mmCIF file of C-alpha atoms in Angstrom:
data_model
loop_
_atom_site.group_PDB
_atom_site.id
_atom_site.type_symbol
_atom_site.label_atom_id
_atom_site.label_comp_id
_atom_site.label_asym_id
_atom_site.label_seq_id
_atom_site.Cartn_x
_atom_site.Cartn_y
_atom_site.Cartn_z
ATOM 1 C CA MET A 36 -0.296 0.171 0.077
ATOM 2 C CA ARG A 37 1.289 3.333 -0.797
ATOM 3 C CA ASP A 38 1.790 6.084 1.195
ATOM 4 C CA CYS A 39 -1.229 7.887 1.303
ATOM 5 C CA GLU A 40 -4.580 8.556 2.954
ATOM 6 C CA ASN A 41 -6.882 6.088 3.029
ATOM 7 C CA ALA A 42 -9.333 7.376 0.250
ATOM 8 C CA ILE A 43 -11.965 5.486 1.232
ATOM 9 C CA GLU A 44 -12.246 6.429 5.260
ATOM 10 C CA SER A 45 -11.455 9.568 3.808
ATOM 11 C CA TYR A 46 -14.721 10.286 1.448
ATOM 12 C CA LEU A 47 -16.886 8.617 4.259
ATOM 13 C CA GLU A 48 -15.661 10.979 6.822
ATOM 14 C CA GLY A 49 -16.692 13.745 4.476
ATOM 15 C CA LYS A 50 -13.221 14.838 3.657
ATOM 16 C CA PRO A 51 -12.158 17.380 0.904
ATOM 17 C CA LEU A 52 -9.819 14.460 -1.117
ATOM 18 C CA GLN A 53 -6.253 14.351 -3.362
ATOM 19 C CA THR A 54 -6.187 14.010 -6.775
ATOM 20 C CA PRO A 55 -5.034 10.077 -6.267
ATOM 21 C CA SER A 56 -8.240 9.746 -3.694
ATOM 22 C CA LYS A 57 -10.358 11.191 -6.172
ATOM 23 C CA ILE A 58 -9.517 8.527 -8.510
ATOM 24 C CA LEU A 59 -9.709 5.268 -6.484
ATOM 25 C CA ILE A 60 -13.401 6.281 -5.273
ATOM 26 C CA ALA A 61 -14.115 6.659 -8.265
ATOM 27 C CA ALA A 62 -12.419 3.462 -9.737
ATOM 28 C CA LEU A 63 -14.064 1.836 -6.673
ATOM 29 C CA VAL A 64 -16.818 1.983 -7.843
ATOM 30 C CA GLU A 65 -16.465 1.493 -10.975
ATOM 31 C CA PHE A 66 -15.179 -1.945 -10.335
ATOM 32 C CA GLY A 67 -17.828 -1.906 -7.909
ATOM 33 C CA ASN A 68 -20.382 -1.736 -11.460
ATOM 34 C CA ALA A 69 -18.491 -4.280 -13.663
ATOM 35 C CA PRO A 70 -15.140 -6.412 -13.929
ATOM 36 C CA VAL A 71 -11.372 -4.577 -14.260
ATOM 37 C CA ARG A 72 -12.003 -5.376 -18.082
ATOM 38 C CA ASN A 73 -14.191 -4.577 -18.303
ATOM 39 C CA VAL A 74 -13.573 -0.644 -17.068
ATOM 40 C CA GLY A 75 -11.944 1.726 -19.285
ATOM 41 C CA THR A 76 -9.202 3.853 -17.070
ATOM 42 C CA ARG A 77 -11.221 7.454 -18.722
ATOM 43 C CA ASP A 78 -15.143 5.998 -17.556
ATOM 44 C CA ILE A 79 -11.993 6.561 -13.963
ATOM 45 C CA ALA A 80 -11.555 9.660 -15.267
ATOM 46 C CA ARG A 81 -14.672 11.044 -16.231
ATOM 47 C CA ARG A 82 -15.920 10.458 -12.830
ATOM 48 C CA ALA A 83 -12.827 11.662 -10.903
ATOM 49 C CA GLY A 84 -13.380 14.837 -12.276
ATOM 50 C CA VAL A 85 -9.500 14.878 -13.647
ATOM 51 C CA ASN A 86 -8.053 14.648 -16.832
ATOM 52 C CA ILE A 87 -7.627 10.745 -17.798
ATOM 53 C CA ALA A 88 -3.540 11.933 -18.020
ATOM 54 C CA ALA A 89 -3.599 11.552 -13.946
ATOM 55 C CA ILE A 90 -4.145 7.875 -13.844
ATOM 56 C CA SER A 91 -0.420 7.659 -15.145
ATOM 57 C CA TYR A 92 0.474 9.392 -12.999
ATOM 58 C CA TYR A 93 0.235 8.277 -9.917
ATOM 59 C CA PHE A 94 -0.735 4.882 -11.232
ATOM 60 C CA ASP A 95 1.239 2.170 -13.044
ATOM 61 C CA GLY A 96 -1.872 1.354 -14.921
ATOM 62 C CA LYS A 97 -5.222 -0.304 -14.287
ATOM 63 C CA ASP A 98 -3.674 -3.574 -12.549
ATOM 64 C CA ASP A 99 -1.900 -1.586 -10.596
ATOM 65 C CA LEU A 100 -4.809 1.375 -9.368
ATOM 66 C CA TYR A 101 -6.860 -2.146 -8.208
ATOM 67 C CA ALA A 102 -4.223 -3.635 -6.688
ATOM 68 C CA GLU A 103 -4.010 -0.737 -4.367
ATOM 69 C CA LEU A 104 -7.698 -0.216 -3.878
ATOM 70 C CA ILE A 105 -7.902 -4.245 -2.602
ATOM 71 C CA ASP A 106 -5.180 -2.918 -0.186
ATOM 72 C CA GLN A 107 -6.963 0.224 1.026
ATOM 73 C CA ILE A 108 -10.054 -1.595 1.118
ATOM 74 C CA ILE A 109 -8.370 -3.747 3.840
ATOM 75 C CA ALA A 110 -6.619 -1.237 5.230
ATOM 76 C CA TYR A 111 -10.135 0.478 5.591
ATOM 77 C CA PHE A 112 -11.473 -2.191 7.518
ATOM 78 C CA ASN A 113 -8.916 -2.500 9.428
ATOM 79 C CA ARG A 114 -8.306 0.715 11.364
ATOM 80 C CA MET A 115 -12.003 1.081 11.846
ATOM 81 C CA ALA A 116 -12.078 -1.840 13.535
ATOM 82 C CA GLY A 117 -8.853 -1.762 15.602
ATOM 83 C CA GLY A 118 -10.682 -1.241 18.840
ATOM 84 C CA PHE A 119 -12.632 -4.756 18.648
ATOM 85 C CA HIS A 120 -8.916 -6.750 17.191
ATOM 86 C CA ALA A 121 -7.754 -4.851 20.251
ATOM 87 C CA ARG A 122 -10.777 -6.441 22.535
ATOM 88 C CA LEU A 123 -10.524 -9.197 20.628
ATOM 89 C CA GLU A 124 -6.464 -10.185 21.923
ATOM 90 C CA SER A 125 -6.811 -9.586 25.355
ATOM 91 C CA LEU A 126 -10.074 -11.509 25.421
ATOM 92 C CA VAL A 127 -7.830 -14.496 24.382
ATOM 93 C CA LYS A 128 -5.527 -14.072 26.770
ATOM 94 C CA ASN A 129 -7.301 -13.034 29.575
ATOM 95 C CA PRO A 130 -10.943 -15.229 28.858
ATOM 96 C CA SER A 131 -14.352 -13.338 30.650
ATOM 97 C CA LYS A 132 -17.498 -14.681 30.008
ATOM 98 C CA GLN A 133 -19.004 -10.922 30.753
ATOM 99 C CA GLU A 134 -16.090 -9.707 27.905
ATOM 100 C CA ALA A 135 -16.685 -12.228 25.247
ATOM 101 C CA LYS A 136 -20.922 -11.093 25.401
ATOM 102 C CA ALA A 137 -20.252 -8.015 25.931
ATOM 103 C CA LEU A 138 -17.555 -8.029 22.046
ATOM 104 C CA VAL A 139 -20.393 -9.759 20.215
ATOM 105 C CA TYR A 140 -23.235 -7.099 20.944
ATOM 106 C CA ASP A 141 -20.967 -4.178 20.832
ATOM 107 C CA TYR A 142 -19.741 -5.713 17.597
ATOM 108 C CA VAL A 143 -23.349 -6.064 15.843
ATOM 109 C CA ASP A 144 -24.110 -3.081 17.031
ATOM 110 C CA TRP A 145 -20.741 -0.900 15.344
ATOM 111 C CA ARG A 146 -21.678 -2.912 12.512
ATOM 112 C CA LEU A 147 -25.269 -1.773 12.572
ATOM 113 C CA ALA A 148 -24.754 1.974 12.584
ATOM 114 C CA SER A 149 -23.331 1.614 9.585
ATOM 115 C CA ILE A 150 -27.249 1.264 7.837
ATOM 116 C CA SER A 151 -27.960 4.667 8.802
ATOM 117 C CA GLY A 152 -25.382 6.835 9.089
ATOM 118 C CA HIS A 153 -23.541 7.273 5.397
ATOM 119 C CA SER A 154 -26.072 9.379 2.561
ATOM 120 C CA ALA A 155 -27.336 8.183 -0.199
ATOM 121 C CA ALA A 156 -23.356 8.480 -2.533
ATOM 122 C CA GLN A 157 -21.109 7.418 0.474
ATOM 123 C CA ASN A 158 -23.904 3.889 0.843
ATOM 124 C CA GLU A 159 -22.466 3.084 -3.406
ATOM 125 C CA VAL A 160 -19.852 3.157 -1.734
ATOM 126 C CA ILE A 161 -19.593 0.420 1.156
ATOM 127 C CA LYS A 162 -21.942 -1.953 -1.661
ATOM 128 C CA SER A 163 -19.206 -0.833 -4.566
ATOM 129 C CA ILE A 164 -17.013 -3.017 -1.493
ATOM 130 C CA VAL A 165 -19.572 -5.404 -1.333
ATOM 131 C CA SER A 166 -19.274 -5.722 -4.956
ATOM 132 C CA ILE A 167 -15.937 -6.556 -5.541
ATOM 133 C CA VAL A 168 -15.634 -8.327 -2.431
ATOM 134 C CA ALA A 169 -18.174 -11.402 -3.440
ATOM 135 C CA ARG A 170 -16.946 -10.979 -7.371
ATOM 136 C CA GLU A 171 -13.526 -11.812 -5.847
ATOM 137 C CA GLU A 172 -14.741 -14.781 -3.945
ATOM 138 C CA LEU A 173 -16.831 -15.688 -7.083
ATOM 139 C CA ASN A 174 -13.750 -16.235 -8.668
ATOM 140 C CA ASN A 175 -11.584 -17.503 -5.608
ATOM 141 C CA THR A 176 -9.129 -15.654 -6.626
ATOM 142 C CA PRO A 177 -5.717 -14.096 -5.023
ATOM 143 C CA MET A 178 -7.362 -11.987 -4.602
ATOM 144 C CA PHE A 179 -10.117 -12.849 -3.032
ATOM 145 C CA LYS A 180 -7.326 -15.076 -0.934
ATOM 146 C CA LYS A 181 -5.901 -11.009 0.062
ATOM 147 C CA ILE A 182 -8.756 -10.265 1.071
ATOM 148 C CA HIS A 183 -10.132 -12.828 3.476
ATOM 149 C CA ALA A 184 -6.948 -13.280 5.372
ATOM 150 C CA GLY A 185 -6.809 -9.730 5.548
ATOM 151 C CA VAL A 186 -10.608 -8.884 6.927
ATOM 152 C CA MET A 187 -12.922 -11.360 6.703
ATOM 153 C CA GLU A 188 -10.984 -14.450 8.732
ATOM 154 C CA TRP A 189 -11.271 -11.824 11.269
ATOM 155 C CA SER A 190 -14.073 -10.965 11.784
ATOM 156 C CA ASN A 191 -15.043 -14.602 11.960
ATOM 157 C CA ARG A 192 -12.709 -14.707 14.725
ATOM 158 C CA VAL A 193 -14.335 -11.505 16.143
ATOM 159 C CA PHE A 194 -17.585 -14.111 16.989
ATOM 160 C CA SER A 195 -15.859 -17.547 16.963
ATOM 161 C CA GLN A 196 -13.796 -17.149 19.685
ATOM 162 C CA PRO A 197 -16.250 -15.153 22.523
ATOM 163 C CA PHE A 198 -18.441 -17.755 21.153
ATOM 164 C CA LYS A 199 -15.924 -20.451 22.571
ATOM 165 C CA ILE A 200 -15.307 -18.980 25.157
ATOM 166 C CA ILE A 201 -19.193 -18.342 25.913
ATOM 167 C CA TYR A 202 -19.761 -22.270 25.640
ATOM 168 C CA GLY A 203 -16.418 -23.982 26.886
ATOM 169 C CA ASP A 204 -16.780 -27.496 26.114
ATOM 170 C CA ASP A 205 -20.111 -27.625 24.979
ATOM 171 C CA ILE A 206 -19.043 -26.779 21.877
ATOM 172 C CA ASP A 207 -16.554 -27.597 19.830
ATOM 173 C CA GLU A 208 -13.782 -24.904 17.761
ATOM 174 C CA GLU A 209 -15.985 -25.927 14.139
ATOM 175 C CA ARG A 210 -19.227 -25.170 15.012
ATOM 176 C CA ALA A 211 -18.176 -22.257 16.272
ATOM 177 C CA ARG A 212 -16.900 -20.986 13.009
ATOM 178 C CA ILE A 213 -20.185 -22.015 11.596
ATOM 179 C CA LEU A 214 -22.333 -20.324 13.671
ATOM 180 C CA ALA A 215 -20.308 -16.825 13.895
ATOM 181 C CA LEU A 216 -20.069 -17.262 9.478
ATOM 182 C CA ALA A 217 -24.050 -17.474 10.131
ATOM 183 C CA LEU A 218 -24.432 -14.369 12.290
ATOM 184 C CA SER A 219 -20.997 -12.337 10.074
ATOM 185 C CA GLY A 220 -24.221 -13.394 6.320
ATOM 186 C CA ALA A 221 -26.691 -12.036 8.468
ATOM 187 C CA LEU A 222 -24.709 -9.180 9.131
ATOM 188 C CA ILE A 223 -23.706 -7.866 6.198
ATOM 189 C CA ARG A 224 -27.536 -8.539 4.093
ATOM 190 C CA PHE A 225 -28.949 -6.174 6.566
ATOM 191 C CA CYS A 226 -26.008 -3.819 5.951
ATOM 192 C CA VAL A 227 -25.526 -3.792 2.126
ATOM 193 C CA GLU A 228 -28.475 -5.167 0.906
ATOM 194 C CA THR A 229 -31.068 -2.451 2.077
ATOM 195 C CA ASP A 230 -33.399 -2.253 -0.450
ATOM 196 C CA SER A 231 -34.102 -5.831 -0.464
ATOM 197 C CA ILE A 232 -34.881 -6.017 3.157
ATOM 198 C CA LYS A 233 -37.059 -2.509 3.058
ATOM 199 C CA GLU A 234 -38.784 -3.964 0.787
ATOM 200 C CA SER A 235 -39.939 -7.480 2.439
ATOM 201 C CA MET A 236 -40.703 -5.747 5.385
ATOM 202 C CA GLY A 237 -42.761 -3.062 4.108
ATOM 203 C CA TRP A 238 -39.947 -0.418 5.451
ATOM 204 C CA ARG A 239 -40.159 3.668 4.417
ATOM 205 C CA SER A 240 -36.689 3.599 5.391
ATOM 206 C CA MET A 241 -33.917 1.446 7.335
ATOM 207 C CA ALA A 242 -33.198 4.618 9.478
ATOM 208 C CA GLU A 243 -36.761 5.021 10.296
ATOM 209 C CA ASN A 244 -38.182 2.011 10.751
ATOM 210 C CA GLY A 245 -35.603 -0.924 10.944
ATOM 211 C CA CYS A 246 -31.419 -0.579 12.517
ATOM 212 C CA ALA A 247 -33.205 -0.093 16.090
ATOM 213 C CA LYS A 248 -35.504 -3.383 15.049
ATOM 214 C CA ILE A 249 -33.039 -5.324 13.279
ATOM 215 C CA ARG A 250 -30.978 -5.064 16.552
ATOM 216 C CA ASP A 251 -33.210 -5.683 18.656
ATOM 217 C CA ALA A 252 -34.008 -8.972 16.909
ATOM 218 C CA ILE A 253 -30.232 -9.678 16.560
ATOM 219 C CA PHE A 254 -30.119 -9.417 20.671
ATOM 220 C CA PHE A 255 -33.123 -11.377 20.897
ATOM 221 C CA VAL A 256 -31.177 -14.598 19.785
ATOM 222 C CA LEU A 257 -28.764 -13.928 21.219
ATOM 223 C CA ASP A 258 -29.882 -14.023 24.450
ATOM 224 C CA ASN A 259 -31.596 -16.762 24.464
ATOM 225 C CA MET A 260 -28.162 -18.681 22.664
ATOM 226 C CA PHE A 261 -26.396 -17.467 26.369
ATOM 227 C CA ARG A 262 -28.952 -17.966 28.495
ATOM 228 C CA GLY A 263 -27.819 -20.786 31.152
ATOM 229 C CA TYR A 264 -23.497 -19.639 29.978
ATOM 230 C CA VAL A 265 -23.481 -16.154 30.845
#
C-alpha cells in the first residue's frame, strides 16, 4: 500500500480528497459495477473529474490501481475495527464470559450503525466494496485470498472466539466458526442489501424503521443463545 491517505476513510468521513483519492473512489465505484477488464481508464477519469493523464501519473496502469484499491479496502476495515482487534486479543489472553458477550454485542452494534450513518453516495461506495469482494470470492482469485486473510478471517474470529469462551466444552472450534459465519453473513445482508430488506419488511427507510428493530431481533436471538451460559 502506498504512503498516502486512505481514500475510503477520507471519503466516508466527508473530508476533501487529494487527486489520487478522487481517482481511487471513482475506480471503486466503476469496479463495483463491472469487472476490471470491462472498465476503462477514461470512465474512471470522467467519474473522478480529472484528466486521464492523472491516472498514469499516480498509478502504474489499471491493474496497479485495482491492487492499491484492494489494499485500501483491507486497511480501511482494519483501521475502523482496530478497537475490536485489541479487545479480542485481550479476551484471548484473559478469557471472561461477560467480556466475550459484551464484545459480540458491541461488534453487532457497530456493524449495524453503518446502515443509517451514510449518505446515498457513501452507501454506493460501501456497496461497491461488497460487490468487488463478492466477485473476487466467486472467482476464488488471489485477491480474494488476500482480502479473506486481511479482513474476513479476523471478522469471523470476533464472533467465533467469544462463542468458544462462552460455551466452553459444550461447543467445538468448528461449530463456533459455523455460528460465526452465520452471524457475519446476516450482518452483511442487513448492512448491504438495504433495498431488499425494506421491500421484504415493507419499511419506508432503514433509518426510520429498521435499524433498532434489526438490532433488537439479533440481540433477542443472542440473549436466548447465551441463556444459562453467561
